[in-house]
Short mmCIF file of C-alpha atoms in Angstrom, two decimals:
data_model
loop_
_atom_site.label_atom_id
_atom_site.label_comp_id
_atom_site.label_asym_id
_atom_site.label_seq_id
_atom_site.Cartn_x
_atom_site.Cartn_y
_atom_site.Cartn_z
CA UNK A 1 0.00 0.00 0.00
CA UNK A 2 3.10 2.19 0.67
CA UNK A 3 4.50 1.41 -2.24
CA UNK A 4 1.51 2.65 -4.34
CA UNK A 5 1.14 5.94 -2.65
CA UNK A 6 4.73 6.41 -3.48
CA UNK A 7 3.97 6.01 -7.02
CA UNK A 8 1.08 8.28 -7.29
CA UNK A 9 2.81 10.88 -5.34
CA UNK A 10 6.10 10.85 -7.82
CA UNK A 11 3.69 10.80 -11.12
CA UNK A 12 1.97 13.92 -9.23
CA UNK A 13 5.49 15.83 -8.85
CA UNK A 14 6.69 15.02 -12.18
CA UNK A 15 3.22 16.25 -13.81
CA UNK A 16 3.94 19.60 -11.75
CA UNK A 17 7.33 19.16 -12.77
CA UNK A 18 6.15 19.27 -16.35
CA UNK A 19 3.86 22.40 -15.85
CA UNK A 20 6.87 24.39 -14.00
CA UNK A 21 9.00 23.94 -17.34
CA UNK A 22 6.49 24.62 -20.06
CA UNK A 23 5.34 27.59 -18.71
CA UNK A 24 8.51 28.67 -17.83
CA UNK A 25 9.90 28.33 -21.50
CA UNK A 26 6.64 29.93 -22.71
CA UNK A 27 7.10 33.14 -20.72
CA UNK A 28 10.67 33.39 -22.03
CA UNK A 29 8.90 33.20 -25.40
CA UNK A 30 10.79 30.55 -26.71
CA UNK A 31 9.68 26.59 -27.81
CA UNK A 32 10.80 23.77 -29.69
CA UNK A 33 8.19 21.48 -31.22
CA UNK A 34 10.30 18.71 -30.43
CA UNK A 35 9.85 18.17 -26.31
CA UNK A 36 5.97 18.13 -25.70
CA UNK A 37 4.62 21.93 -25.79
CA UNK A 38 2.52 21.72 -28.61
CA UNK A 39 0.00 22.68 -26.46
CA UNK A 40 1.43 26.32 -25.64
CA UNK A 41 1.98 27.05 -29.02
CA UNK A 42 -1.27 26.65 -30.21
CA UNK A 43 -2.83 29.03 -27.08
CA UNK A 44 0.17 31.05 -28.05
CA UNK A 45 -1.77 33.83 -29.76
CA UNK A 46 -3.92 36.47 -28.62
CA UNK A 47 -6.44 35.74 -25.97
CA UNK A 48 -5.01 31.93 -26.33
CA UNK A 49 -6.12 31.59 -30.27
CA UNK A 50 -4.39 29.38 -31.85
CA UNK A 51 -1.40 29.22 -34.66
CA UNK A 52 -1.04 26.33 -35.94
CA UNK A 53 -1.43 22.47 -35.10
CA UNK A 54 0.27 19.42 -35.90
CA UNK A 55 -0.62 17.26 -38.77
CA UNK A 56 0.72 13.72 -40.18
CA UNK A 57 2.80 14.00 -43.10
CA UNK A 58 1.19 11.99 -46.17
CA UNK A 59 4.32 11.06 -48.94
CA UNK A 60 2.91 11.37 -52.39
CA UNK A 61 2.25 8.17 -54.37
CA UNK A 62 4.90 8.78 -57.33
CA UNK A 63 8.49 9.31 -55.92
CA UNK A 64 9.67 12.83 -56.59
CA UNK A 65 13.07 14.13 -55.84
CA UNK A 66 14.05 17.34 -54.70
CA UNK A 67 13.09 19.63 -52.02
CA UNK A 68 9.48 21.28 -51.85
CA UNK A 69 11.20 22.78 -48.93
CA UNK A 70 12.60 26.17 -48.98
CA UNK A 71 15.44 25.97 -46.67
CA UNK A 72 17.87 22.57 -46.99
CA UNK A 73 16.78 21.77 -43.36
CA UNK A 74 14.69 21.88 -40.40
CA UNK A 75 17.51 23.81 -38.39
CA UNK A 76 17.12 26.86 -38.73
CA UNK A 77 16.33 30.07 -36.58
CA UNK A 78 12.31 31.40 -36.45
CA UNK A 79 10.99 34.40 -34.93
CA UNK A 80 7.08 34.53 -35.21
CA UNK A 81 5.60 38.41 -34.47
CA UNK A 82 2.32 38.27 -33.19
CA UNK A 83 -0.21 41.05 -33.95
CA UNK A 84 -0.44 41.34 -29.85
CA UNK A 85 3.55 42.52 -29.88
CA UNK A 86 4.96 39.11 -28.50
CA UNK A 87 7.63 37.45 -29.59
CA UNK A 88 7.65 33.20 -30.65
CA UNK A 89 11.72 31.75 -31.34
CA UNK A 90 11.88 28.35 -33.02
CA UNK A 91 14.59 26.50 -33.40
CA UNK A 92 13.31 23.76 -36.06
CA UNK A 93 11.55 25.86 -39.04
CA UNK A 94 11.27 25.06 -42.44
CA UNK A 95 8.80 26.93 -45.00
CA UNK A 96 6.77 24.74 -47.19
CA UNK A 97 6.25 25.78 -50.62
CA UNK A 98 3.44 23.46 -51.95
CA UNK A 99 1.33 24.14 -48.58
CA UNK A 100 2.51 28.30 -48.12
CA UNK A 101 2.69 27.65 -44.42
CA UNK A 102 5.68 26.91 -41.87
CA UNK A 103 6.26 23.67 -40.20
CA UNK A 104 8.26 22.55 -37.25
CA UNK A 105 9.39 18.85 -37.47
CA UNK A 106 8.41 16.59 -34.54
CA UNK A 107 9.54 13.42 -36.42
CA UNK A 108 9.83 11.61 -39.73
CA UNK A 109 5.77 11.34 -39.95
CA UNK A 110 4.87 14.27 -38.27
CA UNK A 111 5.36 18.22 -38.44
CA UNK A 112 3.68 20.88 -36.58
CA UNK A 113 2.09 23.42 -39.14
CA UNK A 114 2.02 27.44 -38.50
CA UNK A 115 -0.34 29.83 -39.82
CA UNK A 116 -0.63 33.11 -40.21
CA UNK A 117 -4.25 33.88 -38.58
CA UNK A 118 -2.36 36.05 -35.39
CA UNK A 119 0.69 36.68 -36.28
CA UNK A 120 2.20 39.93 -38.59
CA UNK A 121 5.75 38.52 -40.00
CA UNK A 122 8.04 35.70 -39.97
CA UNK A 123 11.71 35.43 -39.60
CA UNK A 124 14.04 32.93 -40.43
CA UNK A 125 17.58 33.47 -40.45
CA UNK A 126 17.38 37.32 -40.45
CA UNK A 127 14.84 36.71 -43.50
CA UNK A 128 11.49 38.26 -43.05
CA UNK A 129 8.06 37.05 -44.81
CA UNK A 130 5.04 38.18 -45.10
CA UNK A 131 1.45 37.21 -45.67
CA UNK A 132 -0.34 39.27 -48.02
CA UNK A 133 -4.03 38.96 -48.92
CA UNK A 134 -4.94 39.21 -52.81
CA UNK A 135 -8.18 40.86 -53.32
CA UNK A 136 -8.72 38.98 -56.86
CA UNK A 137 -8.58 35.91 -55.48
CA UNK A 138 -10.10 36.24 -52.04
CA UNK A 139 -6.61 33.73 -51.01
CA UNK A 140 -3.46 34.50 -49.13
CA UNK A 141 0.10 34.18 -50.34
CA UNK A 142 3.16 34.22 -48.48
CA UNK A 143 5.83 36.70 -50.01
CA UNK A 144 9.42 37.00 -48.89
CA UNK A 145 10.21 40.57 -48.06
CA UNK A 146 13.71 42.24 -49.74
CA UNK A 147 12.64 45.46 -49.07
CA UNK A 148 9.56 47.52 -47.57
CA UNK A 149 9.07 51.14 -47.45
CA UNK A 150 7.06 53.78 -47.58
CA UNK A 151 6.49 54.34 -51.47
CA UNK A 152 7.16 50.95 -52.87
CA UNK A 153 7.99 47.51 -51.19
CA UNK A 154 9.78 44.33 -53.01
CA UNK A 155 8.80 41.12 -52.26
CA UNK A 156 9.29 37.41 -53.42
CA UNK A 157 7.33 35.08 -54.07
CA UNK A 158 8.50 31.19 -53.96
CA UNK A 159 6.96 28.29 -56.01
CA UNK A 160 7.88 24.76 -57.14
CA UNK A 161 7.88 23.94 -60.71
CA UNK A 162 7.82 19.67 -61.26
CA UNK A 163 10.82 18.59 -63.69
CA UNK A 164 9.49 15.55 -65.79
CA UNK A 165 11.18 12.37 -65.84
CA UNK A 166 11.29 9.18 -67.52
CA UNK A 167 9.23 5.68 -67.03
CA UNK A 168 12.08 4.27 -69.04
CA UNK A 169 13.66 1.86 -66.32
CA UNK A 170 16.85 2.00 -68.04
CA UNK A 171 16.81 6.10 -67.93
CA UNK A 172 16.08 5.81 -64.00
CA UNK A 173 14.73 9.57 -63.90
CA UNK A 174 12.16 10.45 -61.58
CA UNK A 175 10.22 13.45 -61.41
CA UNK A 176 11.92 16.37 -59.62
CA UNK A 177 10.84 19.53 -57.72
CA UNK A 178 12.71 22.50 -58.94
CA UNK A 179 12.24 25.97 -56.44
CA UNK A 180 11.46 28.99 -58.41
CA UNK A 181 10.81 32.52 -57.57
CA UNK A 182 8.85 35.79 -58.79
CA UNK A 183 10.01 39.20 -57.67
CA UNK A 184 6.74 41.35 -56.92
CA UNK A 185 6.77 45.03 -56.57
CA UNK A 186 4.18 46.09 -54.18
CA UNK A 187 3.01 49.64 -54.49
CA UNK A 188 -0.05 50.08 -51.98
CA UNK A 189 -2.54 47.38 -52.64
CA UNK A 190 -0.98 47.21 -56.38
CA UNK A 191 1.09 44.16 -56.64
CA UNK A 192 2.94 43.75 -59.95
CA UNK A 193 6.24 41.09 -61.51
CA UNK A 194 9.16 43.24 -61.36
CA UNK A 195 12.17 42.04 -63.48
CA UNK A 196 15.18 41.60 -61.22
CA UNK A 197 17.70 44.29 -62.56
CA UNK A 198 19.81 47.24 -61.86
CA UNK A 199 17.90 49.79 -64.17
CA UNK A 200 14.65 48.61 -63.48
CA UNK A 201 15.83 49.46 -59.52
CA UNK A 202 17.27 52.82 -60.64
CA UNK A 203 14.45 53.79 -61.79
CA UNK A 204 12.25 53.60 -59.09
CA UNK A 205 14.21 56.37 -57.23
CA UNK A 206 14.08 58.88 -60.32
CA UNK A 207 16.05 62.06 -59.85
CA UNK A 208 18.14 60.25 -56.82
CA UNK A 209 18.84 57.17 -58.37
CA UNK A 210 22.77 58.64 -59.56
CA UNK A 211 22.87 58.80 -55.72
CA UNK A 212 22.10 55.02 -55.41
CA UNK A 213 23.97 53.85 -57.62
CA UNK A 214 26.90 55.91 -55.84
CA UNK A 215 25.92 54.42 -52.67
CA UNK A 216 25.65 50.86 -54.16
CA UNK A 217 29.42 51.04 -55.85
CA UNK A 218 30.85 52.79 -52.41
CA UNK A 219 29.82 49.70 -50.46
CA UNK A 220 30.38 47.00 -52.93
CA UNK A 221 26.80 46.03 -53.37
CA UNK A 222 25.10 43.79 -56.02
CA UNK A 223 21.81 44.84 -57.77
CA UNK A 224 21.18 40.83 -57.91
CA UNK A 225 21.57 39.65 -54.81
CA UNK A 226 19.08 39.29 -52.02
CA UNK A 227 20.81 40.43 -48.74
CA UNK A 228 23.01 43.09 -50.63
CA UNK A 229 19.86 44.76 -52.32
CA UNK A 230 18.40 44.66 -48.89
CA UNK A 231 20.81 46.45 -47.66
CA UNK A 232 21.40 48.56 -50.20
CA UNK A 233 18.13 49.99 -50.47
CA UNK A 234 17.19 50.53 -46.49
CA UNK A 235 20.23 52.16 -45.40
CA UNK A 236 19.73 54.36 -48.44
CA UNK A 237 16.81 55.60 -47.98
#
């Protein structure tokens, strides 16, 4: 009889046990989907509503190679900004690209899937995204943000084209996913393909864009790459 009172009283400590940490990780805003607190992100939003939930991951039927992921693994750095000004770090993020949403990998056959319903931006790695809803369509897409200011705002959109293979068993090629991307410029609710290159940026700045172009050849910066347009065109400005 003593020995089963013992029991129930060290199952009762370590379920407090378990409540101490949890809550203590979720006040210091931070949580890995990988030890149990699915719970306290889902009542992580405002007034406890919830972003996101876990779901079973369902292989297609035809093998496909390559990545429908957009990062080349699940560890990686996530901030998640909340419309109620708190603060969500994540240390296993990936985006998806078929699905538009963010995951968190619990294991092989399951991930825990983010969405946007509370939350402003998303950060991973120091690289921001957005979601941005397109009147049109009535739908949401998630956009990649290079640059956002007060007249114009660049954005990226990511997508996944499929790469036919062959059937032929002595070819041995399999269908593959190849990652793709559209650069948007966003001029208030206006949202139109911009074409990646240095005049087309010039010429958004008109009578200062000698001035950029200064700026951009002072600090060695590319007109074609991500972080160094990024750069280039907030500290400008």
């Amino acid at each position: 009889m003593k020995m089963k009172t013992n029991i129930k009283f060290l199952l009762a400590a370590l379920v407090v046990l378990a409540s101490v940490e949890a809550t203590a990780q979720l006040r210091q805003s931070t949580v890995n989907a990988n030890n149990n607190n699915l719970a306290a992100l889902a009542t992580f939003g405002p007034d406890g509503a919830n972003i996101g939930a876990s779901s079973t991951i369902f292989n297609p039927p035809k093998a496909i190679t390559g990545s429908y992921h957009l990062f080349e693994s699940f560890n990686n750095s996530g901030i998640f900004f909340t419309n109620n000004n708190k603060q969500l770090f994540i240390r296993n993020i990936n985006y998806n690209i078929i699905t538009g949403l963010f995951e968190s990998e619990i294991d092989d056959q399951t991930v825990f899937t983010f969405n946007f319903d509370n939350v402003d931006k998303v950060a991973v790695n120091g690289r921001e995204f957005v979601s941005i809803l397109q009147p049109a369509t009535g739908k949401t897409f998630v956009y990649e943000v290079i640059y956002q200011g007060e007249d114009f705002s660049l954005l990226k959109q990511h997508y996944l084209r499929i790469k036919t293979g062959s059937d032929n068993p002595m070819a041995a090629r399999p269908d593959k996913y190849v990652q793709k991307s559209d650069y948007i410029l966003k001029k208030g609710k206006k949202m139109t393909k911009f074409k990646l290159k240095k005049s087309n940026i010039l010429s958004l700045y008109g009578n200062k864009a000698k001035e950029l172009e200064a700026f951009a050849k002072e600090n060695k910066l590319s007109f074609k790459d991500d972080a160094d347009l990024k750069r280039m065109l907030s500290n400008f400005n």
